[in-house]
Short mmCIF file of C-alpha atoms in Angstrom, two decimals:
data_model
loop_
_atom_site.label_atom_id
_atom_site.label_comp_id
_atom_site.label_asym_id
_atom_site.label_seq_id
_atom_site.Cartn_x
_atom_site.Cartn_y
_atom_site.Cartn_z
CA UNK H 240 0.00 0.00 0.00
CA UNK H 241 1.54 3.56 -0.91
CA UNK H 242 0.51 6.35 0.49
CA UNK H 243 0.89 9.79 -0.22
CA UNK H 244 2.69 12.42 1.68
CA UNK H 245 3.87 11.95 5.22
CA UNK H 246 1.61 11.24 7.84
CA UNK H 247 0.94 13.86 9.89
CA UNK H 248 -1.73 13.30 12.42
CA UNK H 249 -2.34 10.78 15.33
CA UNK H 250 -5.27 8.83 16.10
CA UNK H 251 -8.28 11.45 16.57
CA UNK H 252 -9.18 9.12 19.76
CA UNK H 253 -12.44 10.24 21.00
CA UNK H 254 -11.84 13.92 21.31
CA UNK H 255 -14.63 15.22 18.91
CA UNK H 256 -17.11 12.78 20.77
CA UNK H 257 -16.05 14.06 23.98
CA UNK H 258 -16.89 17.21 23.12
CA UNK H 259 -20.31 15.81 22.05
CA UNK H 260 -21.87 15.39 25.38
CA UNK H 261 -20.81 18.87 26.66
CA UNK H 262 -18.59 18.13 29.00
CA UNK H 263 -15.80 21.09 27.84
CA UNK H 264 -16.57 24.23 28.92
CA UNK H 265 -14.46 28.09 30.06
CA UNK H 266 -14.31 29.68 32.89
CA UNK H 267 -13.17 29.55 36.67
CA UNK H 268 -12.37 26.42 38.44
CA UNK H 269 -15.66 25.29 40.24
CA UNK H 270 -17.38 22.00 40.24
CA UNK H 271 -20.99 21.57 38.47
CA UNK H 272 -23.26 19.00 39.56
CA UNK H 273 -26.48 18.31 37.56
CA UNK H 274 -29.69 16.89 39.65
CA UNK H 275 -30.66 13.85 37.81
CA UNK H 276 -33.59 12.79 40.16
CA UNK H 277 -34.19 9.46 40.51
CA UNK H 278 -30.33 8.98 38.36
CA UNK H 279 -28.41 10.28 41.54
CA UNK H 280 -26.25 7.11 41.02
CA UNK H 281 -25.32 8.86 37.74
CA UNK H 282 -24.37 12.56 39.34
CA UNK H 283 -21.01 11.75 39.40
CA UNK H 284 -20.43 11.29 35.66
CA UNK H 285 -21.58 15.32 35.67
CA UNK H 286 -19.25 16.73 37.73
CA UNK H 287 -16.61 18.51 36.14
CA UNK H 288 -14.52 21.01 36.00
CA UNK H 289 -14.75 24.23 34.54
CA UNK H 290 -10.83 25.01 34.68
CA UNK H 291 -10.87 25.21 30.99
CA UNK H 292 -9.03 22.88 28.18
CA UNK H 293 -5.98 21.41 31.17
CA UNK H 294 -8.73 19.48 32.99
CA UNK H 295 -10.17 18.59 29.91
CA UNK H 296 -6.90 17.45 28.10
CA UNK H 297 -5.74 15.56 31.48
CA UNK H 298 -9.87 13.40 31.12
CA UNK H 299 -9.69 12.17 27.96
CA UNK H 300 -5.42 11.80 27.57
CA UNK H 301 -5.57 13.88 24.55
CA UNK H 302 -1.75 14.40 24.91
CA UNK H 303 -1.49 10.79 24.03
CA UNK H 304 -3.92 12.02 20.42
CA UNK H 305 -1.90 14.82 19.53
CA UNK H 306 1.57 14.79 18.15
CA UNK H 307 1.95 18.34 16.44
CA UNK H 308 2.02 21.83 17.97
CA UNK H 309 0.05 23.35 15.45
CA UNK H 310 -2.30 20.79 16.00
CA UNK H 311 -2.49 21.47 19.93
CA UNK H 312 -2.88 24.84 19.16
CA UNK H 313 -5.70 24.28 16.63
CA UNK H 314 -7.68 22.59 19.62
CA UNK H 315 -6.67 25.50 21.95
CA UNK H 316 -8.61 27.65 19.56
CA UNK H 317 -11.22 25.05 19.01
CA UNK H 318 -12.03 24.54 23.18
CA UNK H 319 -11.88 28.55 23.54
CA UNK H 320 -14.56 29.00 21.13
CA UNK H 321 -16.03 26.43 22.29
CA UNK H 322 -16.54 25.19 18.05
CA UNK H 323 -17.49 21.69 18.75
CA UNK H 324 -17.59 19.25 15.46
CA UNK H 325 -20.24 17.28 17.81
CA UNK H 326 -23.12 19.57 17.75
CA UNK H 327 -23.49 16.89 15.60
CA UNK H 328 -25.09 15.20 18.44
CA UNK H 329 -28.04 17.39 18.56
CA UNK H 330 -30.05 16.30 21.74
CA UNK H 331 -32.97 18.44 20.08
CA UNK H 332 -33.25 17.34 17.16
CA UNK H 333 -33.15 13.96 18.73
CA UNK H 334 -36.07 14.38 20.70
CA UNK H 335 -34.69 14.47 24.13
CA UNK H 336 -35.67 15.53 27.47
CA UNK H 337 -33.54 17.07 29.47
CA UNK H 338 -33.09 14.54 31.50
CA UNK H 339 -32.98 12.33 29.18
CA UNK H 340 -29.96 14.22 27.75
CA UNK H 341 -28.43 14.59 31.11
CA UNK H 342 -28.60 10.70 31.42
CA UNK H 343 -26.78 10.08 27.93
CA UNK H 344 -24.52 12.63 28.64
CA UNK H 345 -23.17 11.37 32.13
CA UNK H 346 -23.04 7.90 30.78
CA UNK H 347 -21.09 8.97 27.46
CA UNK H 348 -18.36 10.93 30.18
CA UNK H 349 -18.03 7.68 32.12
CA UNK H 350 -17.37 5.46 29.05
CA UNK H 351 -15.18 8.20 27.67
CA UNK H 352 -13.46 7.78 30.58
CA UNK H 353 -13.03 4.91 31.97
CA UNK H 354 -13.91 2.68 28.52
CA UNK H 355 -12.91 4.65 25.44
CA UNK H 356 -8.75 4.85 26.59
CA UNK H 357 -8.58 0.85 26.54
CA UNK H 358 -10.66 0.18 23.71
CA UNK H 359 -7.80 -0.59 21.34
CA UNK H 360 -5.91 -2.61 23.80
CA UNK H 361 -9.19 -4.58 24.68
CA UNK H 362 -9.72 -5.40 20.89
CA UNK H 363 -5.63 -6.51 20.67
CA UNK H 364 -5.48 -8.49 23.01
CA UNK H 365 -9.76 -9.92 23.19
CA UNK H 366 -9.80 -9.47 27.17
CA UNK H 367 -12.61 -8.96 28.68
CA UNK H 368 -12.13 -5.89 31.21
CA UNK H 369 -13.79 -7.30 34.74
CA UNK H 370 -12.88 -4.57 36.08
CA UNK H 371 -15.29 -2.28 34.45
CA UNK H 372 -18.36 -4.64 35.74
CA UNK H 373 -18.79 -3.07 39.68
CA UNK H 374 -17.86 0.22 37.84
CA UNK H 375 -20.79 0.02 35.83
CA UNK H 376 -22.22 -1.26 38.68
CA UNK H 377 -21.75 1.46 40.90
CA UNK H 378 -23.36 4.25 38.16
CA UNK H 379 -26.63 2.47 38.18
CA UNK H 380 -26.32 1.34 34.26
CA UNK H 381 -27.00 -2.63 34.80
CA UNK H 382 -30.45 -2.71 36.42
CA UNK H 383 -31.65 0.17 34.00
CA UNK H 384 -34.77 -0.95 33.37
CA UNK H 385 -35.04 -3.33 37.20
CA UNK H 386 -36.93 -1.76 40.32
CA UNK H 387 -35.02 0.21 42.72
CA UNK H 388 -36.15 -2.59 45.28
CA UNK H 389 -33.45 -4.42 43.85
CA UNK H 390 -30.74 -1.74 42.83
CA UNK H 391 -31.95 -1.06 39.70
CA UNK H 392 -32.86 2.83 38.41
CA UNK H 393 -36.82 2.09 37.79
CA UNK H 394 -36.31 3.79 33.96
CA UNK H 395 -36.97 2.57 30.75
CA UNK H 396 -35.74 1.19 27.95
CA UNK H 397 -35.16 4.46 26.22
CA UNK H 398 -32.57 5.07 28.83
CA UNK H 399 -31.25 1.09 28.31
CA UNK H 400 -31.01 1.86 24.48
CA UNK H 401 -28.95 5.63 25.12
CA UNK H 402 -26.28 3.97 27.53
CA UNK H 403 -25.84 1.08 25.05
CA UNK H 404 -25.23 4.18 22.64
CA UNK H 405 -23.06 5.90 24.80
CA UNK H 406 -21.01 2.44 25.86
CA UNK H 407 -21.08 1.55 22.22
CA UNK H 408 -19.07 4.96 20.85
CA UNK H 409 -16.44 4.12 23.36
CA UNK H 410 -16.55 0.83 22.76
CA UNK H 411 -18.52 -2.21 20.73
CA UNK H 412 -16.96 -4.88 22.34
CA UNK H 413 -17.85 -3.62 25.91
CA UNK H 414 -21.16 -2.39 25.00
CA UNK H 415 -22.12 -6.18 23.50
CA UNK H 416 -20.92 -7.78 26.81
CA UNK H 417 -23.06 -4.60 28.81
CA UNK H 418 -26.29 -5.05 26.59
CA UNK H 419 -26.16 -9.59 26.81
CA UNK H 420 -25.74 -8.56 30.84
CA UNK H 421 -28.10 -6.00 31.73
CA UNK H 422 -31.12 -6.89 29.28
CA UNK H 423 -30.60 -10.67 28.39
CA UNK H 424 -30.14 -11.90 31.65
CA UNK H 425 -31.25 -8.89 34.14
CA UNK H 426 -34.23 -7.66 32.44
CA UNK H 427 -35.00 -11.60 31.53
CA UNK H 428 -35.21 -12.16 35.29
CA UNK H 429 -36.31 -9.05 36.34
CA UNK H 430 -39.69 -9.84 33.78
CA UNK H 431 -40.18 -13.17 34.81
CA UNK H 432 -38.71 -14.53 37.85
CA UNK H 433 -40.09 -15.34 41.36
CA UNK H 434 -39.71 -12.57 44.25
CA UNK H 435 -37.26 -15.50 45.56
CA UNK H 436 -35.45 -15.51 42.62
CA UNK H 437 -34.92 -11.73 41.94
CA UNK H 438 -34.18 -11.22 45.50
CA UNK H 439 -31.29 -14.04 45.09
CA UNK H 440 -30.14 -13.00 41.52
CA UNK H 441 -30.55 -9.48 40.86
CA UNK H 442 -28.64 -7.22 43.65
CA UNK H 443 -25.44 -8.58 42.53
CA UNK H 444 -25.83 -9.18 38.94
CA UNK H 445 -27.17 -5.75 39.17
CA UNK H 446 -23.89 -4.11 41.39
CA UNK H 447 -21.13 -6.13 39.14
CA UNK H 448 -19.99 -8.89 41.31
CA UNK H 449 -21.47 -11.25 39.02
CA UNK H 450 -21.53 -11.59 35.45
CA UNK H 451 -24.94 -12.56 33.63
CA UNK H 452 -25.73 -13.97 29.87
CA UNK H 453 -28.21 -15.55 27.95
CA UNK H 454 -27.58 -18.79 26.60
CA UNK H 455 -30.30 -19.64 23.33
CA UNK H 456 -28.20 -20.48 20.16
CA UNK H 457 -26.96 -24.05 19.46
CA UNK H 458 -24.10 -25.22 16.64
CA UNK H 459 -27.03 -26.87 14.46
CA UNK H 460 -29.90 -23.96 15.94
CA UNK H 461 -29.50 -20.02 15.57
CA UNK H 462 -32.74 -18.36 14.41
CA UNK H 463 -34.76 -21.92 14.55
CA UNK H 464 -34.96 -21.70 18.12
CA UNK H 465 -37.72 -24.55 17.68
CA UNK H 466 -34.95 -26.91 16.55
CA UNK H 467 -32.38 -26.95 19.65
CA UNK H 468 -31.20 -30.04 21.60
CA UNK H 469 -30.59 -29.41 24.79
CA UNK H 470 -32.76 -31.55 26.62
CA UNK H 471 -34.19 -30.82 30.32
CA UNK H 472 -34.97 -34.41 31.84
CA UNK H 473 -36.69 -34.29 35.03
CA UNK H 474 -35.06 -35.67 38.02
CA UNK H 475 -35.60 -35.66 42.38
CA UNK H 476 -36.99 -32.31 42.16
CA UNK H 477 -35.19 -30.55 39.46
CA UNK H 478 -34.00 -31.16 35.50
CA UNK H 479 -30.70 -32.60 34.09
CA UNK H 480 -29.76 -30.67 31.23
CA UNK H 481 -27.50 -32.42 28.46
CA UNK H 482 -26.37 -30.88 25.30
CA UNK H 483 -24.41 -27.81 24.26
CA UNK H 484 -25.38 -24.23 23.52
CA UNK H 485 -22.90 -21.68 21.00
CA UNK H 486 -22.06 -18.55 20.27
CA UNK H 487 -22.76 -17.45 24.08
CA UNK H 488 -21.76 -14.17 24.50
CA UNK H 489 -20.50 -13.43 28.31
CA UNK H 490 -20.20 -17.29 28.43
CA UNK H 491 -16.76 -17.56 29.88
CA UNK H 492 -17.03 -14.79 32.23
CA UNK H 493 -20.72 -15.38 33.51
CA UNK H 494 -21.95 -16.26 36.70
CA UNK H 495 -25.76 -16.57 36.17
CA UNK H 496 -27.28 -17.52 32.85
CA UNK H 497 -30.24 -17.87 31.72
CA UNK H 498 -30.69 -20.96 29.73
CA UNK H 499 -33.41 -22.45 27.22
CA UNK H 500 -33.97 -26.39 26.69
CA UNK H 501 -35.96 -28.69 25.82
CA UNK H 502 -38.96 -30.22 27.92
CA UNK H 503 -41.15 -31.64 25.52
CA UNK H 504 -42.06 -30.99 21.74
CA UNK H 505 -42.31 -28.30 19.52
CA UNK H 506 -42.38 -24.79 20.44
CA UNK H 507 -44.85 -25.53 23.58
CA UNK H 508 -42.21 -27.88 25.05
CA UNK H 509 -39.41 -24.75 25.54
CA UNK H 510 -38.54 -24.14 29.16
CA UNK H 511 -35.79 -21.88 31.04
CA UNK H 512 -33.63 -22.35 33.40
CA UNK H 513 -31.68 -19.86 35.27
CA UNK H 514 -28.22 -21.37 35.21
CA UNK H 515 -24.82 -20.71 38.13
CA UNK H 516 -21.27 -21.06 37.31
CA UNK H 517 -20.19 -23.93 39.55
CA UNK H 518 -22.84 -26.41 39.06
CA UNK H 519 -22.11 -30.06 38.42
CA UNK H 520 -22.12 -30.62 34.94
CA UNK H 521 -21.49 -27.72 33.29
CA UNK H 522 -18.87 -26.27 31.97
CA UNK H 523 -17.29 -23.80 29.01
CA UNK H 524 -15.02 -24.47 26.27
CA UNK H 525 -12.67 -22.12 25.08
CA UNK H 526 -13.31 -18.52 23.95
CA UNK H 527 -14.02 -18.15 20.07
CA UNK H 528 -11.41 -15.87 18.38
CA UNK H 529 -13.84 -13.51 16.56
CA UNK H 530 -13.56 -11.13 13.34
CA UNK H 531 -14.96 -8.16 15.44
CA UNK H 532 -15.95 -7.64 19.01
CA UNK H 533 -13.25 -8.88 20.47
CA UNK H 534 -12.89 -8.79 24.28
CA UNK H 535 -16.17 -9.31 24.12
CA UNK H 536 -15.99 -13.12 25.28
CA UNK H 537 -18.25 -15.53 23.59
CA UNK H 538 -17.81 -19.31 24.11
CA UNK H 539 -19.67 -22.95 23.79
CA UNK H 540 -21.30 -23.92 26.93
CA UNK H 541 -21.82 -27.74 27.95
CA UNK H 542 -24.26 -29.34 29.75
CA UNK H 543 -23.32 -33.09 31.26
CA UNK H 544 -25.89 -34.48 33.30
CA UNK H 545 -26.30 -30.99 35.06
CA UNK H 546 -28.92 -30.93 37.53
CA UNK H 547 -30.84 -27.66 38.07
CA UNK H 548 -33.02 -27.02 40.77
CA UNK H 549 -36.99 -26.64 40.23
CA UNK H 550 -37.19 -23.55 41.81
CA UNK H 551 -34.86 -22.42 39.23
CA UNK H 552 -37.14 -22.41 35.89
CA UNK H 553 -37.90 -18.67 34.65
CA UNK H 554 -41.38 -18.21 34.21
CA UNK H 555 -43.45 -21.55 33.59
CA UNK H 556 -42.63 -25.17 32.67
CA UNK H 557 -42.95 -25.18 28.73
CA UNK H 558 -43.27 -21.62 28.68
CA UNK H 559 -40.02 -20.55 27.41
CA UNK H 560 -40.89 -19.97 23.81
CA UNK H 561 -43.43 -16.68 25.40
CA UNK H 562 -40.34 -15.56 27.49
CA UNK H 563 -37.96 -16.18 24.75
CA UNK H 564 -39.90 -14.27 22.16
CA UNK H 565 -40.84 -11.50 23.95
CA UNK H 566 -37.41 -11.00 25.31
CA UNK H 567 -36.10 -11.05 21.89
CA UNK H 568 -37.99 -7.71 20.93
CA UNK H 569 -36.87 -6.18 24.19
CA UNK H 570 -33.22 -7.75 22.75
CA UNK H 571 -33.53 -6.05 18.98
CA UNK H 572 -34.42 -3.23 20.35
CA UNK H 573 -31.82 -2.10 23.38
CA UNK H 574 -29.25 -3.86 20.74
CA UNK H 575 -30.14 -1.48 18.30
CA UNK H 576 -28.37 1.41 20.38
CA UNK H 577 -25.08 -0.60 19.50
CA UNK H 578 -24.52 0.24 15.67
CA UNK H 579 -25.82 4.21 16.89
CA UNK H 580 -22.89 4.62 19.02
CA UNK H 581 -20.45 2.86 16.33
CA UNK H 582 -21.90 5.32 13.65
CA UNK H 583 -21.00 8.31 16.13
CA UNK H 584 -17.86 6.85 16.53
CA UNK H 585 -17.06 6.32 13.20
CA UNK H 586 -18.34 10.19 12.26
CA UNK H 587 -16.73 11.97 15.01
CA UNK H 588 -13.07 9.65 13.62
CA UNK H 589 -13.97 11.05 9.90
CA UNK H 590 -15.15 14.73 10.71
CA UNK H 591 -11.90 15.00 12.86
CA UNK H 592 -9.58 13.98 10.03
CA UNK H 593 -11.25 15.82 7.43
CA UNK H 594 -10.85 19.19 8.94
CA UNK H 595 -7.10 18.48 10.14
CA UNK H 596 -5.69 16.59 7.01
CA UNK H 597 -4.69 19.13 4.25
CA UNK H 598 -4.21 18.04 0.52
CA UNK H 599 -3.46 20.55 -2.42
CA UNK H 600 -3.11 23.56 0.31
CA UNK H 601 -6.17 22.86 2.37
CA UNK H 602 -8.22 20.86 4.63
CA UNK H 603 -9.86 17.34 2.62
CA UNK H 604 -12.96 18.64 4.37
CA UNK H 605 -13.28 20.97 1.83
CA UNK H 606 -13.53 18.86 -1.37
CA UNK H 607 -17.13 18.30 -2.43
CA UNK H 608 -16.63 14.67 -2.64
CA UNK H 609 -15.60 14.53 1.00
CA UNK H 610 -18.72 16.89 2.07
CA UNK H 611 -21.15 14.39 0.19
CA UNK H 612 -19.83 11.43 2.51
CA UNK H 613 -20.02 13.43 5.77
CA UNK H 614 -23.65 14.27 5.10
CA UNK H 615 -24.70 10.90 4.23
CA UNK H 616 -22.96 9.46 7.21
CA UNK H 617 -24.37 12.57 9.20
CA UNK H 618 -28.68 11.70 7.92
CA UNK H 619 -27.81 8.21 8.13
CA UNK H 620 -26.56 8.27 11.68
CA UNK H 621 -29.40 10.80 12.78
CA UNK H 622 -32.53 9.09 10.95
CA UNK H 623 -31.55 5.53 12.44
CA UNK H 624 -31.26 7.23 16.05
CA UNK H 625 -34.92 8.68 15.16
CA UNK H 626 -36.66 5.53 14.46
CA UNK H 627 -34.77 3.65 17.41
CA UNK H 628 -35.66 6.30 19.47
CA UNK H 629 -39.46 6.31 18.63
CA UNK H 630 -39.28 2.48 19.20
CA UNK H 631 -38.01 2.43 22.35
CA UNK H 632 -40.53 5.21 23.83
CA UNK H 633 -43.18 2.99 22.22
CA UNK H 634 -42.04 0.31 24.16
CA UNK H 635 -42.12 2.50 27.44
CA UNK H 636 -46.10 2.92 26.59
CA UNK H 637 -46.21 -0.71 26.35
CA UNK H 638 -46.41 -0.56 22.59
CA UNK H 639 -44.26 -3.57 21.87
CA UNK H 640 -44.14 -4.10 18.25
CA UNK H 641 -42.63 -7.00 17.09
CA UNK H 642 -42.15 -5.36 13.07
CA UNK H 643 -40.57 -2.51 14.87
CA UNK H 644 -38.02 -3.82 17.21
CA UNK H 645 -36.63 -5.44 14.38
CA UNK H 646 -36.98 -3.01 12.34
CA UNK H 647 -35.01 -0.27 14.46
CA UNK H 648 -32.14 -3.14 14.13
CA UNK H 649 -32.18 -4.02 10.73
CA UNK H 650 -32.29 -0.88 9.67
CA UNK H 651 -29.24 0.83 11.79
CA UNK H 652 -27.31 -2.34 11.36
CA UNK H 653 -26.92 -1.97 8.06
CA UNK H 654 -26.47 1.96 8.07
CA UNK H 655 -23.71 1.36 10.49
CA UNK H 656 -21.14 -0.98 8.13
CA UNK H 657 -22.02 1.79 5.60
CA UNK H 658 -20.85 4.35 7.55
CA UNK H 659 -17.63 2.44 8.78
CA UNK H 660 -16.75 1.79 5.10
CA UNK H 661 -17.22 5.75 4.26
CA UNK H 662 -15.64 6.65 7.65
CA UNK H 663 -12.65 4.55 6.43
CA UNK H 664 -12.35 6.09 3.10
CA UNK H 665 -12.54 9.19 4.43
CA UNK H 666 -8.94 8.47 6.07
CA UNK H 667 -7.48 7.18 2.97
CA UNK H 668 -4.74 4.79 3.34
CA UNK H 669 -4.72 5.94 7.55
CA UNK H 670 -8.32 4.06 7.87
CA UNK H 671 -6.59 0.75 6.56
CA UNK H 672 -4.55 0.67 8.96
CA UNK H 673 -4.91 -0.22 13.56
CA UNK H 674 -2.97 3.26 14.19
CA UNK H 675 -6.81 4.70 13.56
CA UNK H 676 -9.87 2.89 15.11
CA UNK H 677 -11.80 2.79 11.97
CA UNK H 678 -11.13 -0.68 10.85
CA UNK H 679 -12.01 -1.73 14.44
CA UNK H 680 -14.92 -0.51 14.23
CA UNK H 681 -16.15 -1.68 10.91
CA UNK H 682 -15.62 -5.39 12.57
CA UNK H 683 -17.33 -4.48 15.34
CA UNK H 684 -20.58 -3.33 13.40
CA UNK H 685 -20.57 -6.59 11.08
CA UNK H 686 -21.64 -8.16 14.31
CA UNK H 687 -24.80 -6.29 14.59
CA UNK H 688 -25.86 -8.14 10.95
CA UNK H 689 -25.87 -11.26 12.21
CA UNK H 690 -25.90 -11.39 16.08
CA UNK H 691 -29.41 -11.64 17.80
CA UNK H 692 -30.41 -12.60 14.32
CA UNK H 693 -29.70 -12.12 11.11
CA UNK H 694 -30.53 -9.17 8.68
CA UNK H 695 -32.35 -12.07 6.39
CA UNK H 696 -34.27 -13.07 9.30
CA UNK H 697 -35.40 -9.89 10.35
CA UNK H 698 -36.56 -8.72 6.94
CA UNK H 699 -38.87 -12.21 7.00
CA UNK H 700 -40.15 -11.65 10.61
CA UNK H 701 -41.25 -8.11 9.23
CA UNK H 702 -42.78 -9.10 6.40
CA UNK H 703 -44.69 -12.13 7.83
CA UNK H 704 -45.80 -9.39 10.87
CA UNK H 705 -48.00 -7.61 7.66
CA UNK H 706 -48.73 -10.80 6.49
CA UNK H 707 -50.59 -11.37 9.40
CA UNK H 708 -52.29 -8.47 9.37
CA UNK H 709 -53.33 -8.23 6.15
CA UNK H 710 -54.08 -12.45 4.82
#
């Protein structure tokens, strides 16, 4: 690969999308805090300092981003007139409340942070930071949508779709372990378990001391959920499970999973079990080496004469297909917040570079061309976050539509590899290459085609929702 000219500029990190949720500001040193209400947990994330661009520089280690003087003094004139490429995030436009946008906000400064500095180092290396889980823990983010009995914030799944967003820009590897967590497993048992069973399950699944996931797929049954094998015999007062379940994401790491098999035939004879690390019989192979989202651990599980306790089945006996499916909306639709914050990611990356990089005596930003593939990225980013938006305040009615949960999915899934792909070009031979998180994230948003389903079977559960309606 040749490329032309030297190369002058160092990854863009996450500066642009820092500047996005407002935390950059002028003025004397003094500490801000922002009442979030019932989101105290999440007051933290807004304090900040308004001793101008040294606080700011020392947050988000953009000494580490910049390698030129003129380019640190570019961003010294960019901070002190407060010109932000990220009004691009335009919580107007967007349609949110205040508090709404305080929420997104505080949870975009914590992943920032605490997420967006290791994010490279995460994907090199496909750990899975444990660390981050009581942090997570400790700003409210994994019983979102869970009653504050238990921990949780009491909110919706508006709020569970903007902190997958905000988790996502920082990170897609993270925010896929976050999302298979806090709404596969948490929300899963939060919907249909006993009072005995939340009260065991939730408060530390919910803090971070344990790790949850959702165990459906099987090698030889993905999207035919009717067609797995694991078989639930029962036994003394409980089930032995025997089989194998695949592509489990959080399977090496969890602690509780929740776990679908087979109790009789057909869809009618479905039945889950909430599963714990340690019990006789099961067990985890090793972790697959993925294209994209790595560090975020996914893993066979096996089942060997493993004996589960009655008091452990979610919901009813033979009832799991009705927790399964309606779960799986609930699923599409936090999900969906993933390929939002990869978009922003991948925009903030190419708007940076654009307006730094100068060809033929000025910026590439300034080439028609180049102007054409920020605005499509720019309508494509903000109509997907408009339709996944709408969907999940439907959902908060109680307006749970099936065609629409996959819709919001389908459709920003495949915005987001377009976006990637024009984010990359926009960078020229630099997007080609791991110095720049570009290619990262383009392997990060292929998952989001075929992960809790696949684009194919998302445009036939659509179209057989009208068909339905209307035959």
């Amino acid at each position: 690969m040749k490329s032309r000219g030297k190369r002058k500029l160092r990854p863009p990190c996450s500066r642009v999308s820092v500047l996005a949720s407002g935390g950059l500001c002028k003025g004397n040193s003094r500490t801000v805090t922002v009442k979030l209400g019932r989101f105290a947990k999440l007051q933290r994330a807004l304090q900040f300092s308004r001793a101008g661009a040294k606080s700011c520089v020392k947050m988000i280690s953009l000494r580490a981003c910049i390698s030129s003087s003129s380019l640190r003094s570019r961003l010294s004139a960019s901070l002190s007139s407060v010109r932000r490429a990220s009004t691009f995030y335009n919580a107007s436009v967007a349609g949110l409340t205040d508090e709404e946008a305080e929420f997104r906000n505080a949870v975009h400064d914590f992943a920032q942070k605490e997420v967006a500095p290791r994010a490279a180092e995460i994907d090199r290396t496909n750990t899975s930071p444990m660390d981050l889980w009581e942090k997570l823990g400790s700003m409210g983010l994994l019983g979102i949508t869970v009653n504050e009995k238990y921990g949780g914030l009491g909110s919706g799944y508006l709020q569970h779709t903007l902190a997958m967003e905000a988790l996502s820009t920082a990170s897609g590897s993270v925010a896929l372990s976050y999302g298979a967590h806090s709404n596969l497993c948490v929300n899963q048992i939060h919907r249909h378990g006993t009072d005995a069973q939340k009260d065991k399950y939730l408060p530390p699944l919910i803090a971070g001391t344990k790790v949850g996931a959702l165990a459906m797929s099987e090698p030889g049954a993905g999207s035919d959920v009717v067609s797995m094998q694991l078989k639930a015999t029962p036994k003394d007062g409980g089930y032995v499970l025997n089989g194998n379940k695949f592509w489990i994401t959080n399977g090496p790491i969890a602690d509780t999973l929740v776990v679908y098999a087979k109790t009789g035939e057909g869809s009618k004879g479905i039945t889950a079990f909430i599963v714990e690390k340690g019990m006789q019989g099961f067990s985890t192979h090793q972790k697959l080496d993925k294209f994209g989202m790595r560090g975020s651990d996914t893993c066979e599980l096996v089942f060997e004469n493993c004996f589960v306790p009655s008091e452990n089945i979610l919901g009813k006996l033979n009832k799991g297909a009705g927790v399964l499916m309606s779960g799986l909306d609930l699923e599409r639709l936090v999900l969906s917040g993933g390929p939002l914050g990869l978009m922003q990611a991948a925009f903030d990356v190419a708007v940076e570079y654009v307006h730094e990089r100068k060809q033929f005596g000025q910026p590439v930003g300034a080439f028609q061309l180049m102007q054409g593939k920020i605005a499509d990225m720019y309508t494509k980013l903000n109509a997907s976050r408009s339709y996944v938006y709408a969907v999940a305040r439907a959902c908060d009615r109680g307006e749970i539509s099936r065609r629409d949960c996959a819709g919001a999915i389908l459709y920003s899934s495949d915005r987001v590899v377009e976006v990637a792909m024009d984010a990359m070009q926009c960078l020229g031979g630099n997007g080609y290459i791991n110095d720049y998180p570009t290619g990262r994230i383009l392997r990060d948003a292929r998952l989001y085609c075929v992960g809790a389903g696949t684009q194919e079977i998302r445009r036939m559960l659509i179209g057989r929702e009208f068909n339905v309606d209307l035959m």
